C-alpha cells in the first residue's frame, strides 16, 4: 500500500480546498453582494454549496476506502499471527508427544521410573491448574527455581536410590537426570511461550485500543490520549521485555557453560541450544516485523485521524448548509405570504369600480359589449405576441445552436493548432540543439586542425634543422675533398715541374686531362639528373600548394556556411519566440472564449429545465474528462518524444566520441608513418654518406696509383730528358694553357658543388613539404568527409525547416479559410506559394499579411456584431409595441403563482420526508455508536479480567482467548461493513437530495422573479402602461443581451 501518495494528495486537498465554514462565509458574503446586483447571486451560492457537498462526499468516500485498506492490512496481519500461533501449537504438541514416547519407552518398572512415571501433558505447562504438591520440578542445575515460596529442592537421594556397583543403575540415574533436564528445558520454553503469548495479547489489546480510538473519533473528536503515545509506550515496554529476556538468557547460559556433562547430554543440549537459538532468532525477527507493522499502523491511524477530522469538518459544513436551506425556505414562505397579501390588496381596488358600475344600470349592456370586444382584441393580441415570440425564440435557438457548433469546431481547431505548434516548437528546439551541437563541434574541430597544423609546422622545422645539419656536414666533407684535390693538384704541379725536364710529361698530362674530362662529364650528367628531379619536386610542391589553397578556400567556405547556419538559427529562434507569443495570445483568446462560452451556457441553462441542466452538466463533465485524457495523452506523447530526443542525443554523443576516437587513431597512425619515413630518410642518408665515403676512398686510391705511375713515368722521362729538351718550350706553353683550363674546371666544380648543395637543400625542403602536403591531403579528405556530413545535416535541417514553415502556412491557411466566408478572392490573393518556403523573409511577409487579413476579418465581425445589435434594438422596439395587454398577463402570472405555491407545498412535504429520513439515519448512527461503545466496554472488561489472571496462564486457554479475540474482530469488521453500507446509502440519499434541492432552487429562482414582477405590478397598477413598457424593456434587455452575447461568442 502506497501511503505516501495518499498522504500527499490528502495534504494537497487540505491546502487547496476550503473548509465548510469558510465556504459558508464566502457564500454569505457573495450572497450579500449579489442581493444588490440582481438575481444571479443565489444560484451561484447554491452551486458553490453543492460543489462543497460533492467535495466533502468525495473526501468521505476516499477516507472510507483508505480505512478499508487499513482494515485489510490489519486482517492480514492478524491472519499471519494466527498462523504463527498455530505453528507454535503444533510444535509444542509434537514435542510433548515425543517426550511421552521417550518416557514410555524408557520406563521399565524401576523405582526411578515409578517416581517419574507421570506422563507429560499440556496441563503440565499450566502454573495454576494443580497444587504445589502435585507439580514436578526439575533437579537440573541449569536454572535456580528457588523463587517459589514453601518449596524445597529435592535431593537425588529423596527421589532415586541406586547401587554404586551396578552400571545399569548409573545409566538409569543419568537417564532420569537427562529427562529432568529436558523437563526443565520444556518448562523454560513454556515460560518463553507464555511471555510471547502475553506480548501478543498485549499487542492485540493495543490494536483494540487503536480501533476504539478510531470509533471514538467517529463519535466525537475530543479524545485525550493519542494512539501514537500508546504505540510508543508499547514499543518501549517491548524493548524492556526483550532486554530482560536477553539478560535472563545470558544468566541461564553462563552456568550451562560451566557444568560438565556427558557426551550424549552435551549433544542433546547442543541440539536444544541450536533449536532454542533458531527459535529466538525467529522470535526476534517476528518481533521486529511486528514493530514495523505497528509503526505502519501508527502512521495509518494518524492519517485516519486526519481524515476523520476532515469528515467531521465536512459534516459541520453540511449541517450549516442544511440550516441555510431552512432559512431560505422560511424566507420563501414569508415572500409567498407577502405576495398573497399584495394580491388581496390589488383585488380590493379592482372591486370598487365594479361596485360603482353596478349602481349604473342604464349603460350596463353597452359596457359589457365593449368589455367583450376588448377581451377578444386582447386575446388576439396575446396570441399574435405568443406566435411571434415563439417563432423568434425558435429562430434564435437555431442560431444559438449553430453558433455553439461553430464555436466547438473553432475550439477544436485551436486545440489542434496549439498541439501542432507545441510539436513544432519541440522540433525547433531539437533543431536548435543540433545547431548548438554543430557549433560546439566547429570550434573543437578547428582547434584540432590548428593543433595538427602546429604539429606539422613543428615537424617541418625539425626536418629543416636536420636537413641544414646534413648540408653542413656535406659541405665540410666537400671542403675536405677539395683540400685533398688541392693537395693532389699541388703534387701534380710539382711533378709537372719535375716532368718539364722530361719528355713524357705530355702523355701523362693528357691522360690526366682525359680522366678529368670523364669526371666532369659524369658530374654534368649527375647535375642534369638532379635538376630534373628538382623540377619534378618543384612541380609536386606547386601541386601541393594549389591543394593547400583549395583546402583553405574550402575551410573559409565552411566557416561562411557555419555563420549562415548561425544566422538561420538566430532567425529560427526569433520565429520560435514570435510563434510562442502568438500561441500565448491564442491561448488567452481561447481562455476568453471559454469563459464567454461558460457564461453563455450558464445563461442558457437558467432558461432550460432542471433535467436539461443536469444533462448539460453531465456532458460538460464528460467533455472535460475527455479533454483531460487528451491532455494526459499529449503530455505522455511529449514525454516519450523527449525520451526519444534524449536517446538520439546520447546516440549522437556516442557517435561523436567514436569519431573522435577514430580521428585520434588516424593521428596516431599518421605519426607512426611519419616516424617510419623519418627512419627511412635517416637510413638513406647514412647509406648515401657511406657510399660517398667509399667513392672518396676509391678516388684517393686511384690518385695514389696515378702518382706512383707518374713517378715511374718521370724516371723514364729523366732517362729520356736529353732527347726531349727541344720539345720543352712547346710543352710549357701547352702546360700553361692546361693550367688555365684546370683552374676554370676547378671554378666550375666549386660552383657545381654549391649548386648541388643548394639542390640538396631544396630536395630536403621539397621532401618535407611533400610529406606535409600528404598529411594535409589526408586531413583535407577527413575534413571533406566531415563537410559532406555537415552538408547532409544542413540539408536535413533545411528540409525540416521547410516542412515546419509549410505546415505553419497550411495551418494559417486553414484558419483563414475557416474564418473566411465571403473573402475567398482575398485568400486566393494572399495564399502562399510553395517556393516561398525557401525564402524565410518572404514567408514572414506572407504570414504578416495573413495576420492582417485575420485582423480585418475580426473587424468585419465587429461590424456584423454592431449590425446585429441594431437589429436587436429594432426587435426590442417591436416587442415593446406588441406587449400591451395587461389583464391577460396578470391572469397567466396568477396561474403561475398558484402552480409555484403547489410546487412549494410539494417541496416542503419532500423536505419534511428528507428530514425524517435524516433523523432516522442519525438515530441509526447513534445506535451503532452505542453498540460500538458497548463493545469497547466489553473489551475493556475482558482485558481487565485477563490482566487479573496470574502471570503464567495455560497455553490452551491463551489460544482460546486468541480465537475469541479473532471472532470479536471479525464481528467488528462485519459491523464496520454494515456501517459502510449505511454510509453509502446516506451518500446516495444525499445525492438525490442534492438533485432535488437543485431543482427546487431553480424553481425558487423562477418564483422569486415572478414574485418580483407581481410586486411591481401591484405597486404600479395605476401606471399600467409605463409599468408594462419598463418591465418589457428590462425583460427584453436581459434576454437579448444573453442572445447577442451568444451570437458574438459563436462568431468568435
Short mmCIF file of C-alpha atoms in Angstrom, two decimals, residues 383-712:
data_model
loop_
_atom_site.label_atom_id
_atom_site.label_comp_id
_atom_site.label_asym_id
_atom_site.label_seq_id
_atom_site.Cartn_x
_atom_site.Cartn_y
_atom_site.Cartn_z
CA UNK A 383 -51.98 35.02 -29.47
CA UNK A 384 -50.13 37.15 -32.03
CA UNK A 385 -47.48 38.02 -29.46
CA UNK A 386 -47.07 34.37 -28.48
CA UNK A 387 -46.81 33.21 -32.09
CA UNK A 388 -44.30 35.93 -32.98
CA UNK A 389 -42.28 35.44 -29.83
CA UNK A 390 -42.25 31.65 -30.26
CA UNK A 391 -41.12 31.92 -33.87
CA UNK A 392 -38.41 34.41 -32.92
CA UNK A 393 -37.30 32.28 -29.97
CA UNK A 394 -37.07 29.19 -32.20
CA UNK A 395 -35.05 31.10 -34.77
CA UNK A 396 -32.77 32.42 -32.05
CA UNK A 397 -32.36 28.93 -30.61
CA UNK A 398 -31.40 27.59 -34.00
CA UNK A 399 -28.92 30.41 -34.46
CA UNK A 400 -27.51 29.73 -30.97
CA UNK A 401 -27.13 26.02 -31.74
CA UNK A 402 -25.35 26.83 -34.99
CA UNK A 403 -23.07 29.30 -33.24
CA UNK A 404 -22.32 26.78 -30.49
CA UNK A 405 -21.40 24.18 -33.11
CA UNK A 406 -19.14 26.67 -34.85
CA UNK A 407 -17.58 27.62 -31.53
CA UNK A 408 -16.92 23.97 -30.72
CA UNK A 409 -15.33 23.47 -34.14
CA UNK A 410 -13.20 26.57 -33.67
CA UNK A 411 -12.12 25.43 -30.22
CA UNK A 412 -11.16 22.02 -31.65
CA UNK A 413 -9.20 23.69 -34.43
CA UNK A 414 -7.48 25.97 -31.94
CA UNK A 415 -6.57 22.96 -29.82
CA UNK A 416 -5.20 21.15 -32.86
CA UNK A 417 -3.24 24.24 -33.82
CA UNK A 418 -1.88 24.57 -30.30
CA UNK A 419 -0.84 20.90 -30.28
CA UNK A 420 0.78 21.24 -33.71
CA UNK A 421 2.55 24.41 -32.64
CA UNK A 422 3.77 22.67 -29.49
CA UNK A 423 5.09 19.78 -31.60
CA UNK A 424 6.75 22.24 -33.94
CA UNK A 425 8.25 24.12 -31.06
CA UNK A 426 9.71 20.85 -29.89
CA UNK A 427 11.08 20.19 -33.39
CA UNK A 428 12.54 23.69 -33.50
CA UNK A 429 14.11 23.14 -30.10
CA UNK A 430 15.61 19.92 -31.40
CA UNK A 431 16.95 21.72 -34.44
CA UNK A 432 18.41 24.43 -32.25
CA UNK A 433 20.04 21.79 -30.10
CA UNK A 434 21.51 20.17 -33.20
CA UNK A 435 22.79 23.54 -34.39
CA UNK A 436 24.31 24.16 -30.99
CA UNK A 437 25.98 20.76 -31.16
CA UNK A 438 27.33 21.61 -34.62
CA UNK A 439 28.52 24.98 -33.36
CA UNK A 440 30.17 23.33 -30.39
CA UNK A 441 31.79 20.80 -32.71
CA UNK A 442 33.08 23.52 -35.08
CA UNK A 443 35.47 25.21 -32.64
CA UNK A 444 36.60 21.80 -31.35
CA UNK A 445 37.41 20.65 -34.88
CA UNK A 446 39.05 23.98 -35.60
CA UNK A 447 41.20 23.55 -32.53
CA UNK A 448 42.11 20.05 -33.62
CA UNK A 449 43.04 21.34 -37.08
CA UNK A 450 45.13 24.12 -35.54
CA UNK A 451 46.84 21.59 -33.27
CA UNK A 452 47.56 19.39 -36.30
CA UNK A 453 48.92 22.38 -38.22
CA UNK A 454 51.12 23.31 -35.29
CA UNK A 455 52.41 19.75 -35.09
CA UNK A 456 53.09 19.74 -38.85
CA UNK A 457 54.95 23.06 -38.58
CA UNK A 458 56.98 21.70 -35.68
CA UNK A 459 57.87 18.55 -37.65
CA UNK A 460 58.72 20.68 -40.68
CA UNK A 461 61.01 22.88 -38.58
CA UNK A 462 62.67 19.83 -37.12
CA UNK A 463 63.19 18.38 -40.61
CA UNK A 464 64.60 21.72 -41.75
CA UNK A 465 67.03 21.76 -38.88
CA UNK A 466 68.12 18.20 -39.61
CA UNK A 467 68.50 18.97 -43.32
CA UNK A 468 70.60 22.04 -42.52
CA UNK A 469 72.80 19.94 -40.26
CA UNK A 470 73.19 17.32 -43.04
CA UNK A 471 74.02 20.07 -45.58
CA UNK A 472 76.66 21.46 -43.19
CA UNK A 473 78.17 18.02 -42.85
CA UNK A 474 78.20 17.57 -46.64
CA UNK A 475 79.81 20.98 -47.02
CA UNK A 476 82.51 20.05 -44.54
CA UNK A 477 83.09 16.80 -46.44
CA UNK A 478 83.24 18.67 -49.75
CA UNK A 479 85.77 21.12 -48.30
CA UNK A 480 87.87 18.24 -47.11
CA UNK A 481 87.73 16.63 -50.56
CA UNK A 482 88.56 19.97 -52.12
CA UNK A 483 91.57 20.31 -49.85
CA UNK A 484 92.67 16.83 -50.87
CA UNK A 485 92.19 17.76 -54.50
CA UNK A 486 94.23 20.94 -53.97
CA UNK A 487 97.00 18.89 -52.40
CA UNK A 488 96.83 16.49 -55.29
CA UNK A 489 96.96 19.38 -57.74
CA UNK A 490 99.96 20.81 -55.89
CA UNK A 491 101.66 17.46 -56.14
CA UNK A 492 100.72 17.26 -59.80
CA UNK A 493 102.17 20.70 -60.38
CA UNK A 494 105.30 19.65 -58.55
CA UNK A 495 105.53 16.55 -60.69
CA UNK A 496 104.86 18.54 -63.83
CA UNK A 497 107.68 20.88 -62.88
CA UNK A 498 109.86 17.86 -62.47
CA UNK A 499 108.49 16.38 -65.68
CA UNK A 500 109.08 19.63 -67.60
CA UNK A 501 112.52 18.35 -67.90
CA UNK A 502 111.22 15.03 -69.21
CA UNK A 503 109.57 14.33 -72.48
CA UNK A 504 106.89 12.03 -71.24
CA UNK A 505 105.11 14.62 -69.14
CA UNK A 506 102.90 15.35 -72.10
CA UNK A 507 101.32 11.88 -72.27
CA UNK A 508 100.70 11.79 -68.55
CA UNK A 509 99.08 15.24 -68.61
CA UNK A 510 96.91 14.13 -71.50
CA UNK A 511 95.86 11.03 -69.60
CA UNK A 512 95.06 13.19 -66.56
CA UNK A 513 93.08 15.57 -68.74
CA UNK A 514 91.09 12.69 -70.24
CA UNK A 515 90.32 11.36 -66.76
CA UNK A 516 89.29 14.81 -65.58
CA UNK A 517 87.12 15.31 -68.66
CA UNK A 518 85.42 11.99 -67.98
CA UNK A 519 84.81 13.01 -64.36
CA UNK A 520 83.42 16.36 -65.43
CA UNK A 521 81.07 14.68 -67.90
CA UNK A 522 79.86 12.30 -65.17
CA UNK A 523 79.35 15.26 -62.84
CA UNK A 524 77.41 17.05 -65.57
CA UNK A 525 75.17 14.02 -66.07
CA UNK A 526 74.54 13.79 -62.32
CA UNK A 527 73.74 17.51 -62.20
CA UNK A 528 71.25 17.11 -65.10
CA UNK A 529 69.56 14.23 -63.32
CA UNK A 530 69.45 16.22 -60.07
CA UNK A 531 67.98 19.22 -61.91
CA UNK A 532 65.27 17.01 -63.46
CA UNK A 533 64.42 15.59 -60.08
CA UNK A 534 64.34 19.09 -58.62
CA UNK A 535 61.97 20.21 -61.38
CA UNK A 536 59.71 17.27 -60.60
CA UNK A 537 59.81 18.14 -56.92
CA UNK A 538 59.03 21.75 -57.71
CA UNK A 539 56.02 20.67 -59.78
CA UNK A 540 54.82 18.44 -56.96
CA UNK A 541 55.33 21.29 -54.49
CA UNK A 542 53.33 23.59 -56.76
CA UNK A 543 50.54 21.00 -56.85
CA UNK A 544 50.57 20.70 -53.09
CA UNK A 545 50.45 24.49 -52.77
CA UNK A 546 47.41 24.53 -55.04
CA UNK A 547 45.74 21.83 -52.98
CA UNK A 548 46.51 23.71 -49.77
CA UNK A 549 45.00 26.86 -51.21
CA UNK A 550 41.92 24.86 -52.20
CA UNK A 551 41.64 23.42 -48.67
CA UNK A 552 41.96 26.95 -47.25
CA UNK A 553 39.21 28.13 -49.55
CA UNK A 554 37.01 25.21 -48.52
CA UNK A 555 37.69 25.95 -44.88
CA UNK A 556 36.70 29.57 -45.44
CA UNK A 557 33.54 28.42 -47.24
CA UNK A 558 32.78 26.12 -44.33
CA UNK A 559 33.22 28.98 -41.88
CA UNK A 560 30.91 31.09 -44.00
CA UNK A 561 28.35 28.27 -44.07
CA UNK A 562 28.62 27.94 -40.29
CA UNK A 563 27.97 31.67 -39.98
CA UNK A 564 24.97 31.33 -42.27
CA UNK A 565 23.71 28.42 -40.18
CA UNK A 566 24.11 30.52 -37.03
CA UNK A 567 22.19 33.36 -38.65
CA UNK A 568 19.49 30.90 -39.72
CA UNK A 569 19.34 29.51 -36.18
CA UNK A 570 19.02 33.05 -34.81
CA UNK A 571 16.17 33.73 -37.23
CA UNK A 572 14.57 30.44 -36.27
CA UNK A 573 14.85 31.36 -32.60
CA UNK A 574 13.22 34.72 -33.31
CA UNK A 575 10.47 32.97 -35.26
CA UNK A 576 10.02 30.50 -32.42
CA UNK A 577 9.69 33.36 -29.94
CA UNK A 578 7.20 35.07 -32.24
CA UNK A 579 5.25 31.83 -32.58
CA UNK A 580 5.34 31.40 -28.78
CA UNK A 581 3.91 34.91 -28.37
CA UNK A 582 1.22 34.12 -30.94
CA UNK A 583 0.49 30.89 -29.09
CA UNK A 584 0.18 32.77 -25.82
CA UNK A 585 -2.22 35.21 -27.46
CA UNK A 586 -4.22 32.35 -28.95
CA UNK A 587 -4.36 30.65 -25.58
CA UNK A 588 -5.53 33.85 -23.92
CA UNK A 589 -8.17 34.29 -26.59
CA UNK A 590 -9.16 30.67 -26.16
CA UNK A 591 -9.49 31.19 -22.43
CA UNK A 592 -11.60 34.29 -23.01
CA UNK A 593 -13.76 32.38 -25.46
CA UNK A 594 -14.13 29.55 -22.99
CA UNK A 595 -15.10 31.99 -20.24
CA UNK A 596 -17.67 33.63 -22.51
CA UNK A 597 -18.93 30.23 -23.57
CA UNK A 598 -19.29 29.24 -19.94
CA UNK A 599 -21.27 32.39 -19.19
CA UNK A 600 -23.46 31.79 -22.25
CA UNK A 601 -24.03 28.17 -21.23
CA UNK A 602 -24.99 29.26 -17.74
CA UNK A 603 -27.50 31.79 -19.06
CA UNK A 604 -28.97 29.21 -21.41
CA UNK A 605 -29.16 26.68 -18.60
CA UNK A 606 -31.16 29.13 -16.48
CA UNK A 607 -33.84 29.26 -19.20
CA UNK A 608 -33.97 25.45 -19.55
CA UNK A 609 -35.49 22.88 -17.18
CA UNK A 610 -33.69 21.07 -14.37
CA UNK A 611 -33.28 17.85 -16.36
CA UNK A 612 -31.72 19.68 -19.29
CA UNK A 613 -29.34 21.40 -16.89
CA UNK A 614 -28.30 18.09 -15.38
CA UNK A 615 -27.71 16.59 -18.82
CA UNK A 616 -25.65 19.60 -19.87
CA UNK A 617 -23.60 19.34 -16.68
CA UNK A 618 -23.01 15.63 -17.35
CA UNK A 619 -21.97 16.41 -20.93
CA UNK A 620 -19.61 19.11 -19.71
CA UNK A 621 -18.09 16.69 -17.22
CA UNK A 622 -17.62 14.04 -19.92
CA UNK A 623 -16.06 16.59 -22.28
CA UNK A 624 -13.80 17.86 -19.51
CA UNK A 625 -12.70 14.30 -18.78
CA UNK A 626 -12.11 13.66 -22.46
CA UNK A 627 -10.07 16.85 -22.67
CA UNK A 628 -8.10 15.87 -19.60
CA UNK A 629 -7.50 12.42 -21.10
CA UNK A 630 -6.36 14.06 -24.35
CA UNK A 631 -4.06 16.38 -22.45
CA UNK A 632 -2.67 13.47 -20.48
CA UNK A 633 -2.12 11.54 -23.74
CA UNK A 634 -0.43 14.59 -25.27
CA UNK A 635 1.76 15.01 -22.20
CA UNK A 636 2.69 11.33 -22.33
CA UNK A 637 3.46 11.60 -26.05
CA UNK A 638 5.57 14.71 -25.39
CA UNK A 639 7.37 12.89 -22.58
CA UNK A 640 8.01 9.95 -24.91
CA UNK A 641 9.30 12.34 -27.58
CA UNK A 642 11.59 13.94 -25.02
CA UNK A 643 12.88 10.50 -24.07
CA UNK A 644 13.42 9.74 -27.75
CA UNK A 645 15.23 13.04 -28.20
CA UNK A 646 17.48 12.32 -25.24
CA UNK A 647 18.21 8.84 -26.61
CA UNK A 648 19.01 10.33 -30.03
CA UNK A 649 21.27 12.91 -28.42
CA UNK A 650 23.01 10.17 -26.47
CA UNK A 651 23.44 8.20 -29.70
CA UNK A 652 24.86 11.31 -31.37
CA UNK A 653 27.21 11.87 -28.45
CA UNK A 654 28.39 8.26 -28.71
CA UNK A 655 28.87 8.69 -32.48
CA UNK A 656 30.89 11.85 -31.88
CA UNK A 657 33.00 10.04 -29.31
CA UNK A 658 33.56 7.23 -31.84
CA UNK A 659 34.53 9.79 -34.47
CA UNK A 660 36.92 11.42 -32.04
CA UNK A 661 38.47 8.03 -31.25
CA UNK A 662 38.77 7.29 -34.97
CA UNK A 663 40.45 10.65 -35.57
CA UNK A 664 42.82 10.05 -32.67
CA UNK A 665 43.65 6.62 -34.14
CA UNK A 666 44.26 8.21 -37.54
CA UNK A 667 46.56 10.78 -35.96
CA UNK A 668 48.46 8.03 -34.19
CA UNK A 669 48.78 6.10 -37.48
CA UNK A 670 49.99 9.24 -39.25
CA UNK A 671 52.54 9.83 -36.52
CA UNK A 672 53.75 6.24 -36.83
CA UNK A 673 54.00 6.59 -40.64
CA UNK A 674 55.85 9.88 -40.21
CA UNK A 675 58.25 8.25 -37.77
CA UNK A 676 58.84 5.38 -40.21
CA UNK A 677 59.52 7.86 -43.01
CA UNK A 678 61.99 9.72 -40.81
CA UNK A 679 63.75 6.44 -40.03
CA UNK A 680 63.85 5.61 -43.74
CA UNK A 681 65.29 9.05 -44.58
CA UNK A 682 67.91 8.64 -41.86
CA UNK A 683 68.82 5.21 -43.24
CA UNK A 684 69.04 6.57 -46.81
CA UNK A 685 71.20 9.48 -45.63
CA UNK A 686 73.55 7.11 -43.87
CA UNK A 687 73.70 4.86 -46.94
CA UNK A 688 74.47 7.82 -49.20
CA UNK A 689 77.16 9.03 -46.78
CA UNK A 690 78.74 5.57 -46.68
CA UNK A 691 78.64 5.39 -50.49
CA UNK A 692 80.28 8.77 -50.83
CA UNK A 693 82.98 7.83 -48.33
CA UNK A 694 83.68 4.73 -50.38
CA UNK A 695 83.84 6.78 -53.58
CA UNK A 696 86.28 9.25 -51.97
CA UNK A 697 88.47 6.39 -50.79
CA UNK A 698 88.42 4.91 -54.30
CA UNK A 699 89.39 8.28 -55.73
CA UNK A 700 92.26 8.60 -53.29
CA UNK A 701 93.41 5.09 -54.17
CA UNK A 702 93.30 5.95 -57.88
CA UNK A 703 95.21 9.16 -57.21
CA UNK A 704 97.89 7.26 -55.35
CA UNK A 705 98.14 4.73 -58.18
CA UNK A 706 98.37 7.55 -60.68
CA UNK A 707 101.07 9.22 -58.56
CA UNK A 708 103.09 6.00 -58.50
CA UNK A 709 102.65 5.64 -62.23
CA UNK A 710 103.70 9.27 -62.70
CA UNK A 711 106.81 8.77 -60.57
CA UNK A 712 107.78 5.76 -62.70
#
